[in-house]
Each structure stands twice: as structure tokens, then as C-alpha cells.
Coordinates of C-alpha atoms and ligand atoms in Angstrom, one line a residue:
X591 CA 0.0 0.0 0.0
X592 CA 1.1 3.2 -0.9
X593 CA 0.3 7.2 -1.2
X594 CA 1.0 9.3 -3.8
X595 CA 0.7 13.3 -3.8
X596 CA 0.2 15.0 -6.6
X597 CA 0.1 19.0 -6.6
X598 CA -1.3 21.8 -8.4
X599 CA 1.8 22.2 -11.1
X600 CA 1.4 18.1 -12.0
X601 CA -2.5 18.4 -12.9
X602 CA -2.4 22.5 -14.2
X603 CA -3.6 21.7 -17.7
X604 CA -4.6 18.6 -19.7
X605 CA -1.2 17.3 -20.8
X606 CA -0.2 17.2 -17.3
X607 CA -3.3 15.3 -16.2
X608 CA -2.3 12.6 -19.0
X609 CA 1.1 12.7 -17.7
X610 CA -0.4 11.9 -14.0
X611 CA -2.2 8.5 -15.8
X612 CA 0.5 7.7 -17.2
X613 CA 3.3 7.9 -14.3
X614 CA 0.2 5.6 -12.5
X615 CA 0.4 3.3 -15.3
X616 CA 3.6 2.8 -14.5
X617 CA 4.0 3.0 -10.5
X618 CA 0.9 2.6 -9.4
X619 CA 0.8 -1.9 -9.4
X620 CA 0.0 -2.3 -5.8
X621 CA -3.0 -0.2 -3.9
X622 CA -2.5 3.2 -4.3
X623 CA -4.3 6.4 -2.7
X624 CA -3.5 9.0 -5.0
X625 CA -3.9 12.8 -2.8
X626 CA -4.8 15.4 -5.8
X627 CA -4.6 18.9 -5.3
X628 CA -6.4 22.2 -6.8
X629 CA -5.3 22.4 -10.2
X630 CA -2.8 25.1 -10.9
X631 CA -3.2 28.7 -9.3
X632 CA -6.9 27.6 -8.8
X633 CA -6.7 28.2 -4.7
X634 CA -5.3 31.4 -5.1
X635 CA -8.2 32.4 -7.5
X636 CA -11.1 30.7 -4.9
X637 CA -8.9 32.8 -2.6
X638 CA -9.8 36.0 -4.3
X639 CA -13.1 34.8 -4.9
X640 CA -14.0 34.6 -0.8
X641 CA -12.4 38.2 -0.4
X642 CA -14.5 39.3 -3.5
X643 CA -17.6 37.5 -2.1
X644 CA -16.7 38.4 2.0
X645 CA -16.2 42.0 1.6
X646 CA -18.4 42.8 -1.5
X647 CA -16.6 43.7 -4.8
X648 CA -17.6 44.0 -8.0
X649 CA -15.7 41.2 -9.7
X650 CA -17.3 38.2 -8.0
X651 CA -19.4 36.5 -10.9
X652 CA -15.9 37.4 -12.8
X653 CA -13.6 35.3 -10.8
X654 CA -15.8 32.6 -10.6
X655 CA -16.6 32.5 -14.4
X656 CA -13.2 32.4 -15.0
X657 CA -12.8 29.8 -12.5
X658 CA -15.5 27.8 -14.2
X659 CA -13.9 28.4 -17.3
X660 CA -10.7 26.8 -17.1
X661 CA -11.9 23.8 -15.4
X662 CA -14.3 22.9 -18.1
X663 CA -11.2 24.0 -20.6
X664 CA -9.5 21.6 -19.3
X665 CA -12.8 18.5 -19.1
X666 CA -13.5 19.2 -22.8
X667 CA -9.5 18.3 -23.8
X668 CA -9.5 15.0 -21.4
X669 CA -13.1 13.6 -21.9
X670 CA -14.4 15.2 -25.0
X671 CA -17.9 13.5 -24.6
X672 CA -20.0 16.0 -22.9
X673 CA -22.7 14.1 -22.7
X674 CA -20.2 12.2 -19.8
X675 CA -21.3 12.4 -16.6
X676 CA -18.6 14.2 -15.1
X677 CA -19.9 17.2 -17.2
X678 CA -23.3 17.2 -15.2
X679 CA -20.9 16.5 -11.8
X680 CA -19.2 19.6 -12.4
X681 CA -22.0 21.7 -12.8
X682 CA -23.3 20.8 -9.5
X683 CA -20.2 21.4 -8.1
X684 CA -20.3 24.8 -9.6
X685 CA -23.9 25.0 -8.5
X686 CA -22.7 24.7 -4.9
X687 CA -19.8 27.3 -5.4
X688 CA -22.7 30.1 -6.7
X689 CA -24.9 29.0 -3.6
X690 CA -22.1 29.7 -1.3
X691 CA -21.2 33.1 -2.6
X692 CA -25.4 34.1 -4.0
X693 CA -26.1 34.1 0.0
X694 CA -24.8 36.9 2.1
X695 CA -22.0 36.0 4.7
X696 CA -23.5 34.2 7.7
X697 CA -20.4 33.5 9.7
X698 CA -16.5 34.4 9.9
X699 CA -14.5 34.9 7.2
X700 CA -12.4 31.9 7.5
X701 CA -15.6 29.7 8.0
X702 CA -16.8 30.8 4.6
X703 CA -13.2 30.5 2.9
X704 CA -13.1 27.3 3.9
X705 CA -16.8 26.5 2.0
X706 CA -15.2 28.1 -1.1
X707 CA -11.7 27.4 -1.5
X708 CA -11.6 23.7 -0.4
X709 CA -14.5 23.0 -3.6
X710 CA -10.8 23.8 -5.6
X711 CA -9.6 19.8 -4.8
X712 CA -13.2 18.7 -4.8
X713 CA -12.7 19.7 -8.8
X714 CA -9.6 18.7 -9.7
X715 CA -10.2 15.5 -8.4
X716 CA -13.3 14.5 -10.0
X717 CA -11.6 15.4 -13.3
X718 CA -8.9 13.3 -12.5
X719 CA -10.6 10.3 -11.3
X720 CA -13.4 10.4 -13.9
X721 CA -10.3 11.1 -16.2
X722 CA -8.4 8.0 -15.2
X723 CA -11.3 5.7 -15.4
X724 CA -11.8 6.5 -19.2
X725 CA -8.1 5.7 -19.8
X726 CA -8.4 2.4 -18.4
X727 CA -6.8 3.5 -15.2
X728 CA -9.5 1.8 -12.6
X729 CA -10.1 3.8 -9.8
X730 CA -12.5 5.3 -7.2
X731 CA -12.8 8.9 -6.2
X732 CA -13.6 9.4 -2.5
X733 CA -14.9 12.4 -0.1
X734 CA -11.8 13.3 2.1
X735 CA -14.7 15.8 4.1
X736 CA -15.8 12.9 4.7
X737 CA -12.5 11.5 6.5
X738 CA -10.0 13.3 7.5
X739 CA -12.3 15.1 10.4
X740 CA -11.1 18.1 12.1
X741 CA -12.1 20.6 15.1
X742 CA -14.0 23.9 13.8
X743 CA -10.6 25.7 13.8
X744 CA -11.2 26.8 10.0
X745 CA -8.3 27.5 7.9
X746 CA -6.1 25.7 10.2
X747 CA -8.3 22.7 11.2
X748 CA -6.9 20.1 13.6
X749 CA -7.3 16.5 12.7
X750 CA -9.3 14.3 14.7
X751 CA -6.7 10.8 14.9
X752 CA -8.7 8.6 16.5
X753 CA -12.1 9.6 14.6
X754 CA -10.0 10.1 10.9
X755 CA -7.9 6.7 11.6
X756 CA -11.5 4.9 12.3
X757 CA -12.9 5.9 9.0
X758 CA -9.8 5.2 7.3
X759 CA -9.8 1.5 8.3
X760 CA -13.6 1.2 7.5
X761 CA -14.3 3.1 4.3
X762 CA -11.3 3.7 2.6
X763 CA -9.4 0.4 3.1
X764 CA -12.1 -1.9 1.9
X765 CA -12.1 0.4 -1.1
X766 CA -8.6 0.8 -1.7
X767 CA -8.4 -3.1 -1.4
X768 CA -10.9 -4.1 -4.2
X769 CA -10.3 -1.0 -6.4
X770 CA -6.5 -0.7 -6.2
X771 CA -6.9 2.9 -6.9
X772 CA -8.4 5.7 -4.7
X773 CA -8.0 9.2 -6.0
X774 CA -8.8 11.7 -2.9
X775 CA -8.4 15.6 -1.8
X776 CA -5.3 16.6 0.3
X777 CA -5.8 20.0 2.0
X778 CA -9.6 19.5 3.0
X779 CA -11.7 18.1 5.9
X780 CA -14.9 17.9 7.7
X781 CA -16.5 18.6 11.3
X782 CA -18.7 17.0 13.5
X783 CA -21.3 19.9 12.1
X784 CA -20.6 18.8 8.4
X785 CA -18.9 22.7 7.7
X786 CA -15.6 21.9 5.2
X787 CA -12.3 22.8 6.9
X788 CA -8.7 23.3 5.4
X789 CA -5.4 22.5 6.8
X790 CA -3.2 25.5 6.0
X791 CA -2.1 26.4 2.6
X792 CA -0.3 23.7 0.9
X793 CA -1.9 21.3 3.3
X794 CA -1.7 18.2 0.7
X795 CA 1.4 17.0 2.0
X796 CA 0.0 17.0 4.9
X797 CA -3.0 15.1 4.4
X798 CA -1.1 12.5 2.2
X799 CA 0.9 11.6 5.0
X800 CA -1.8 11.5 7.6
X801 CA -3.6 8.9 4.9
X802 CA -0.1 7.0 4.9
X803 CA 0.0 6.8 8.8
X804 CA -3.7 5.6 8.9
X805 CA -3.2 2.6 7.0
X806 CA 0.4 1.9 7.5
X807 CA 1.4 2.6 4.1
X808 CA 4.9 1.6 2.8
X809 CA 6.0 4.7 1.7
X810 CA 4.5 8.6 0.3
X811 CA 5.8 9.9 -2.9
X812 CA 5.3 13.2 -4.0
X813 CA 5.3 14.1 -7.1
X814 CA 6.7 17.4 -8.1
X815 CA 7.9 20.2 -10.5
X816 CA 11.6 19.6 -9.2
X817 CA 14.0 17.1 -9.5
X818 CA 13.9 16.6 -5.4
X819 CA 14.6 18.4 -2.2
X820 CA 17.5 21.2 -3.4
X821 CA 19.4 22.8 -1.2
X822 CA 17.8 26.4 -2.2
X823 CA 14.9 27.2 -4.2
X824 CA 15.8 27.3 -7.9
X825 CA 13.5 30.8 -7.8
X826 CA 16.4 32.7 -6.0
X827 CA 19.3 31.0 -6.2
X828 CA 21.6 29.2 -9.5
X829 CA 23.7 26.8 -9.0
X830 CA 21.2 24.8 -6.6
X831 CA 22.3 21.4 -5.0
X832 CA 19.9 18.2 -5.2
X833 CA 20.0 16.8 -1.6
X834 CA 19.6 12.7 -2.3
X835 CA 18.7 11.6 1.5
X836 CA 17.4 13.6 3.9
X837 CA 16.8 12.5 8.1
X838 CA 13.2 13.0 9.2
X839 CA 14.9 15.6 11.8
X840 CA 16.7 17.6 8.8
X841 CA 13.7 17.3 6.3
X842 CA 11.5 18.9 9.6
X843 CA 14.0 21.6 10.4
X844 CA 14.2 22.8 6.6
X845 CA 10.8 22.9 6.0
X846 CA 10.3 24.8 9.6
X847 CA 12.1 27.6 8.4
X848 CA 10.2 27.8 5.2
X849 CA 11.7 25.8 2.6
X850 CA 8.8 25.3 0.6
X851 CA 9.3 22.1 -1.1
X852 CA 7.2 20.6 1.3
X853 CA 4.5 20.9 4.1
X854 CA 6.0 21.4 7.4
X855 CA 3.5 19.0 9.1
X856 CA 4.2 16.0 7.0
X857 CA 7.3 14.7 7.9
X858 CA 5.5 13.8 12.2
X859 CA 3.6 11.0 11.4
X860 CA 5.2 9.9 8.8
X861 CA 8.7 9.7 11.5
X862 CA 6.3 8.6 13.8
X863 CA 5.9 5.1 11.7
X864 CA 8.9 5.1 10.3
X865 CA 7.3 5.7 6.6
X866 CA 10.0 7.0 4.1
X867 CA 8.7 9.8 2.1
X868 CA 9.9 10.1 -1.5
X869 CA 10.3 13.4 -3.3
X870 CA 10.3 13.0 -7.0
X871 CA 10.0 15.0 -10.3
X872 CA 6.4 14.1 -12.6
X873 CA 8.8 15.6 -15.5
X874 CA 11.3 12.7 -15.1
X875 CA 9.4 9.8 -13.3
X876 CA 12.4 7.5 -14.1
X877 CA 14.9 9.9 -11.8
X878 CA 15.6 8.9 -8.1
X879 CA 14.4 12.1 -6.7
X880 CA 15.0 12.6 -2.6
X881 CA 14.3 9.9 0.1
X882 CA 13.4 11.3 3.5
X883 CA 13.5 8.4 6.1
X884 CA 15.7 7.8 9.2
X885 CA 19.1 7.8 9.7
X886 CA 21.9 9.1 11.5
X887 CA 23.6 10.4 8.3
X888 CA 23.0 14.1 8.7
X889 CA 22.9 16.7 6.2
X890 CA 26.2 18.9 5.4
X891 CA 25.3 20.5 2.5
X892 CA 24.8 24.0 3.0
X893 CA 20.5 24.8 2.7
X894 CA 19.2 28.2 1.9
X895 CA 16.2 29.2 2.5
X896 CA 14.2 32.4 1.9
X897 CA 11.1 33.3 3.3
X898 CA 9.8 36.8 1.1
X899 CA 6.7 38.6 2.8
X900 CA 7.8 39.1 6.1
X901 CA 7.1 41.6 8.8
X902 CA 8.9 42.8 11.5
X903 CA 7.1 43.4 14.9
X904 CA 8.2 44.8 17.8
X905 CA 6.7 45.2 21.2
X906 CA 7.8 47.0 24.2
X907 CA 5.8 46.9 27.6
X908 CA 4.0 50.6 28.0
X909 CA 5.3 51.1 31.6
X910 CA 8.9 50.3 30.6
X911 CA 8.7 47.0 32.7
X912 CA 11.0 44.0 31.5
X913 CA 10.4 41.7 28.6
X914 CA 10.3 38.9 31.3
X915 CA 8.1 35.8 31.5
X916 CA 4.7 37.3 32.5
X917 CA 5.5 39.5 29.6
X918 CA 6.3 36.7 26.8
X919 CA 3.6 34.6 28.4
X920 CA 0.6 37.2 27.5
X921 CA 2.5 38.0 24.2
X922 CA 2.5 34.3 23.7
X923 CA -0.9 34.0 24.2
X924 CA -2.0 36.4 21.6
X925 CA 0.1 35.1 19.3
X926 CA -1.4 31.6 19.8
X927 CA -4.9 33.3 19.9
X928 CA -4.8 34.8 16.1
X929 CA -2.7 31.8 14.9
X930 CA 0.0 34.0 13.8
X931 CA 3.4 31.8 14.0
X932 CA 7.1 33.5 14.6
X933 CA 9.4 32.6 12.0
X934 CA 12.3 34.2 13.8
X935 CA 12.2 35.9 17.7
X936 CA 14.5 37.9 19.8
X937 CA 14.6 40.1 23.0
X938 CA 16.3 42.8 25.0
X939 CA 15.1 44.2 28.2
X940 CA 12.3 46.2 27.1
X941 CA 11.6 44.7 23.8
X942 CA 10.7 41.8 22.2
X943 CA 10.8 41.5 18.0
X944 CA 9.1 38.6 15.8
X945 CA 9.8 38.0 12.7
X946 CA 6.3 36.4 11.0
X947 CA 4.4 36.1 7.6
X948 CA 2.6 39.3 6.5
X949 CA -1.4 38.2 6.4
X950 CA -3.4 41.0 6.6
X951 CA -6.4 38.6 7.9
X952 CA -4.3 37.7 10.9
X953 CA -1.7 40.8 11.6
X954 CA -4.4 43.7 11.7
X955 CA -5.9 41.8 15.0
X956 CA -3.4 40.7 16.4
X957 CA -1.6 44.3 16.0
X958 CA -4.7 46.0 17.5
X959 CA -4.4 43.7 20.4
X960 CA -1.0 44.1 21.3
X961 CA -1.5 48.2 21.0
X962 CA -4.2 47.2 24.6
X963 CA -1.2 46.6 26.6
X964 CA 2.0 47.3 24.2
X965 CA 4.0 49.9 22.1
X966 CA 4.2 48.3 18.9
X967 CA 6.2 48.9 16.0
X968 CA 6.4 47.1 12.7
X969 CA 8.3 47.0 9.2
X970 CA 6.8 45.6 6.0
X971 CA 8.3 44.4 3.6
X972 CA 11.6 42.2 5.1
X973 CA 12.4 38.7 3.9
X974 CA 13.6 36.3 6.5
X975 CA 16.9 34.5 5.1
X976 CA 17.8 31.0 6.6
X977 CA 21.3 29.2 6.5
X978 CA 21.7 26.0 7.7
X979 CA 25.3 24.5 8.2
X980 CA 26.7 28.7 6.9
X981 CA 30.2 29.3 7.6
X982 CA 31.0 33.1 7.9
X983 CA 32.1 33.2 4.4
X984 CA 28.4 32.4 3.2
X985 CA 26.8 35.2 5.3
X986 CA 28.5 38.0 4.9
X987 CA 28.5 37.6 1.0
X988 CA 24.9 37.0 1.6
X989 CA 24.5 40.1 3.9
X990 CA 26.9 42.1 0.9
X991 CA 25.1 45.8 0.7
X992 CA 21.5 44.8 2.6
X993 CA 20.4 46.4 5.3
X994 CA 20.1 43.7 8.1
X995 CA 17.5 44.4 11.0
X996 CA 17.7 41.3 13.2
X997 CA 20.3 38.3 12.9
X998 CA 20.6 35.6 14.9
X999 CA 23.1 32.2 15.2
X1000 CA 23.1 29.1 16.4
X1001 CA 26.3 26.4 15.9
X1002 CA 24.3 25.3 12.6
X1003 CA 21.5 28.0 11.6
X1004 CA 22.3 31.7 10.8
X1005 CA 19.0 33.9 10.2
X1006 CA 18.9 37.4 9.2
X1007 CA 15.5 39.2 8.6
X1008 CA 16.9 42.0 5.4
X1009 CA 14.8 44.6 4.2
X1010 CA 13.2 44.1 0.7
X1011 CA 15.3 45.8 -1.7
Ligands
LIG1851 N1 -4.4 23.7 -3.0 C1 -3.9 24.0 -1.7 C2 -3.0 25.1 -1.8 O1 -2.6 25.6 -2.9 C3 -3.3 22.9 -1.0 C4 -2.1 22.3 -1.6 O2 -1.8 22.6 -2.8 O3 -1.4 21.6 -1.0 O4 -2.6 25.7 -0.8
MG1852 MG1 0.0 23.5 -4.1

């Protein structure tokens, strides 16, 4: 038994969808569960779509046309037939998209994202599966709302083991066994209530390797748009590195600090069974790619990783009392509160500076929170810089004419949050 995860870039447009059957053809002999993202850029667009929708823009009917529009684009090339069914299953998935956004907003914002954005997988991955089937490629599309269950924390939601591992084991392993194939959502899940939730942008990874621990799977593959895990993203640096085995405490530490190649919450219980996790290229299926999987060979290769849309914050106590532990405690807490996470911290006596990811949603809160009880300060527009295994060489060719606001070293990890040039 085995997972597979493919994201946006490997299902974007109808040749890559054909590439996807084929690379199954291939690699997909024993029972597969095959994790399918939102095709292409289509979360960012659902994405505008809610903040069209939430705070009442013109453009809605716009974004969702075009929307529509690329999906059926992309039906019409694969199954040509539009007297298929899948073209009626569409619909009413589109049907339930217009419902969503005809109604005026009932709860938060990130309940209603949630509603919206997550129908992005439920798309791709009836095109996929319905795909597959008409190339010969047997397989059974499933409802991951309807398996991976999570608390009501929307946007972020919190998988329910016990629940999700139950369901597993009783409606997706009978399936899997008789069908071989089961094509599924990553990044979504349900509640108790029946609401939708997500698990964090670029949750697929994520939900692929909670699938893998469920039903003991011998290994995860992800299939992706590079050759492996590099040693810097191809995006900002030349000359990058392809790292060929990674330890589960490496591959956790990199993708901590943001490298993006894959979801920070994949590698626990995947380490937790001892489930290697295989990073390999959908361009070259053939190539080896990189094997994450334990082992007490740890990485030397120098890894760079660079984290763009950051802000600065920094808070000093009105009354000029310390930055001490009752302090950091209630800063903490507010932190925690509006979900915001710290990329990079540091303190002196009467101040205390986060590094963290510039989301309007969650910063304009959490700002106006801090202001009850704290001076507050911020910059826009800094990029957080990561080295791991630097030598001084390395940084200060990397620091070379930037204006550095906060640094910070430890025997292996050098960070420096720069100001956007
Ligand atoms: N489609 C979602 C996103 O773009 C989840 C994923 O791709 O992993 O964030
Ligand atoms: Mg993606």
C-alpha cells in the first residue's frame, strides 16, 4: 500500500493530467491512494473569490466565471464527450460554489473561505478520477470531508486521529483493497457539524501523510515540478544542489524555516511510523528524486532558505517593565490566539521583535491587540533569510550591501531578517 501526492503544477492543464495516468500506469501496481490537489493557481483564484464574495466587490461573478472556465477548458481536452457524466458532476459542483457566494455572509471569514476554496480539490479531483477511469486507469474517487475530520478551527483545522484513523480503516481500506486505486483531496476536511475545513495552505502533503499513517502505508511519494529536495529554491538561487537523503529531523528543520518544497506537518507522522517519504520530479518519473527516512547520516550541504513577505514586529511593555516571563507569556498567548506563527524571535530588556508572515487577515488583530497593553512597531516588507550548516564566508557575502535588521546564530542555523530591496 502506498500514497501518492500529486500537486497543483502536476495536474495544471490537460497534458499534465495525462502525464499523471501515465506515471500511475507505471507505478501505481500495488493499492494506491492517490492525494490530488487544486489544479494550478486555482486556490489562489477561490482565494480571491472569498475576499471578493466576503467583503463585496464588484468582480465576483468574474472570478468565478473564469474559475468555471478553465476547469471545463481543461474537461473538454480529457473527456471530449459532454454528454459524460462528469460534465453534469461539475456543474453541480459549480452549482454549490454560486450558492455559497449568492447568499450573504453568515459567519466568519475563514468559515466561509473554507466553503469556497476547499471546492478547488473537490474539482480537480473528479476530473482526475473520472479522467483515469476513461483511460483504463480503474479507480474510485472518494470524499476526504468525509474522512479526514477536524475541530472547527477553520483555515487551520486540527485532525481528529482517532475519529479520521477509524474511517480510514472502514471506508477507505475496503475500497482501496478491491479497487487498487483511490483518488482523494489533500488540504480538506470535515466537522462534526458537516462545515468543510482546510489545513493550512499547501496542506496536501499534509493530508497525504496523515492517509499513509492511517493505513500503514509503505512509503509517500510526492510528485513534483523539481527534481527533489534542493538545497535552495531554484527561484532565487543558481547553481542549486539536489539533496539525495534527507533525516526526518533535517527534512523537519528545513521545512520549519520555510523551505517550501514541502509541508512542514508532513514529515510527524510519517517519522512517527517510520514511513520513508519520496520526493520525485512528474517531468522525469524515471529519476531517483529525494528519500526522507531515518538515519543518523545528517545533512552537510549548505541549505538556503528564503522566506519573502515578512514583517517585523516589535513590542515594548507601555510602563517600561522587563520583557520577562509574564511578559512573553501574554504576548504568547495572543500570538497563539490569532494563529499568527514566529518565524524568527529575539529580546532585549524592554523589547521583544518577531519575525512572521505578512497576512493581513491575521496581523491587523493581532496588531490592535498588542496596541491594549503594548508599544508596537512594525516593518513591512523584510524577507527572512535561513542558512543551515553557513560558515561566515556564506553570510556576509549574503548580507553584501543589505540592510540587516535582526540576525541571529546558532552552531548550525544563521537567520537574518533583510529589508526588501
Ligand atoms: N491547493 C492548496 C494550496 O494551494 C493545497 C495544496 O496545494 O497543498 O494551498
Ligand atoms: Mg499547491
Amino acid at each position: 500500500m502506498q500514497v501518492f501526492k500529486f500537486g497543483g503544477a502536476s495536474v495544471k492543464d490537460a497534458e499534465a493530467v495525462i502525464n499523471v495516468g501515465s506515471i500511475l500506469k507505471k507505478h501505481a501496481q500495488q493499492p494506491t491512494v492517490v492525494v490530488v490537489s487544486a489544479m494550478g493557481k486555482v486556490t489562489n483564484k477561490l482565494e480571491e473569490l472569498v475576499k471578493a464574495y466576503f467583503f463585496k466587490t464588484p468582480n465576483v461573478m468574474e472570478v468565478f466565471e473564469e474559475v468555471k472556465k478553465y476547469h471545463f477548458d481543461i474537461l473538454k481536452k480529457l473527456i471530449p464527450n459532454s454528454s459524460d457524466p462528469i460534465y453534469n458532476d461539475l456543474e453541480n459542483v459549480f452549482l454549490e460554489m454560486l450558492w455559497a457566494i449568492e447568499e450573504s455572509p453568515a459567519f466568519t471569514f475563514n468559515h466561509h473561505y473554507d466553503q469556497i476554496v476547499s471546492l478547488g480539490e473537490v474539482l480537480s479531483t473528479k476530473i482526475v478520477s473520472a479522467f483515469l477511469n476513461q483511460a483504463g486507469i480503474s479507480n474510485q474517487w472518494m470524499d476526504a470531508r468525509g474522512i479526514i475530520q477536524t475541530d472547527n478551527t477553520y483555515r487551520e483545522g486540527k485532525v481528529d486521529y482517532e475519529l479520521s484513523e477509524k474511517i480510514v480503516k472502514d471506508q477507505l481500506q475496503p475500497v482501496l483493497e478491491r479497487n487498487k486505486i483511490v483518488v482523494t483531496q489533500g488540504f480538506i476536511g470535515g466537522t462534526s457539524e458537516n462545515y468543510t475545513t482546510t489545513l493550512g495552505r499547501e496542506g496536501s502533503d499534509y493530508t497525504a501523510s496523515l492517509l499513509a499513517y492511517f493505513l500503514n502505508a509503505e512509503k509517500v511519494i510526492i510528485w513534483k515540478d523539481v527534481p527533489g529536495v534542493l538545497n535552495a529554491d531554484p527561484k532565487y538561487f543558481k547553481n542549486t544542489q539536489k539533496i539525495k537523503e534527507l533525516t526526518y529531523h533535517d527534512a523537519i528543520e528545513l521545512t520549519y524555516f520555510g523551505a517550501s518544497v514541502i509541508h512542514p506537518k508532513t514529515i510527524k507522522p510519517l517519522q512517527n511510523k517510520g514511513i520513508p517519504l519520496f520526493v520525485r520530479s512528474f517531468l522525469k518519473p524515471e529519476e531517483e528524486g529525494t528519500v526522507i527516512k531515518e538515519s543518523d547520516q545528517r545533512l552537510n550541504v549548505t541549505s538556503y532558505i528564503f522566506k519573502t513577505d515578512q514583517m517585523l514586529i516589535s513590542i515594548q511593555p507601555k510602563d517600561f517593565s522587563f520583557i520577562a516571563e509574564d511578559n512573553l507569556s501574554n504576548i504568547f498567548a495572543i500570538f497563539s490566539k490569532h494563529g499568527v506563527k514566529v518565524n524568527m524571535m529575539q529580546n532585549s530588556a524592554i523589547s521583544f521583535s518577531v519575525c512572521v508572515d505578512e497576512d493581513d487577515f491575521k496581523i491587523k488583530p493581532l496588531i490592535a491587540e498588542l496596541q491594549d497593553q503594548f508599544k508596537v512597531l512594525y516593518n513591512t516588507n523584510v524577507q527572512l533569510m535561513t542558512i543551515r550548516n553557513y560558515d561566515n564566508d556564506i553570510v556576509s557575502k549574503l548580507s553584501e550591501n543589505k540592510v540587516v535588521l535582526m540576525e541571529q546564530k546558532s552552531r548550525n542555523t544563521h537567520q537574518m531578517v533583510i529589508k526588501s530591496e
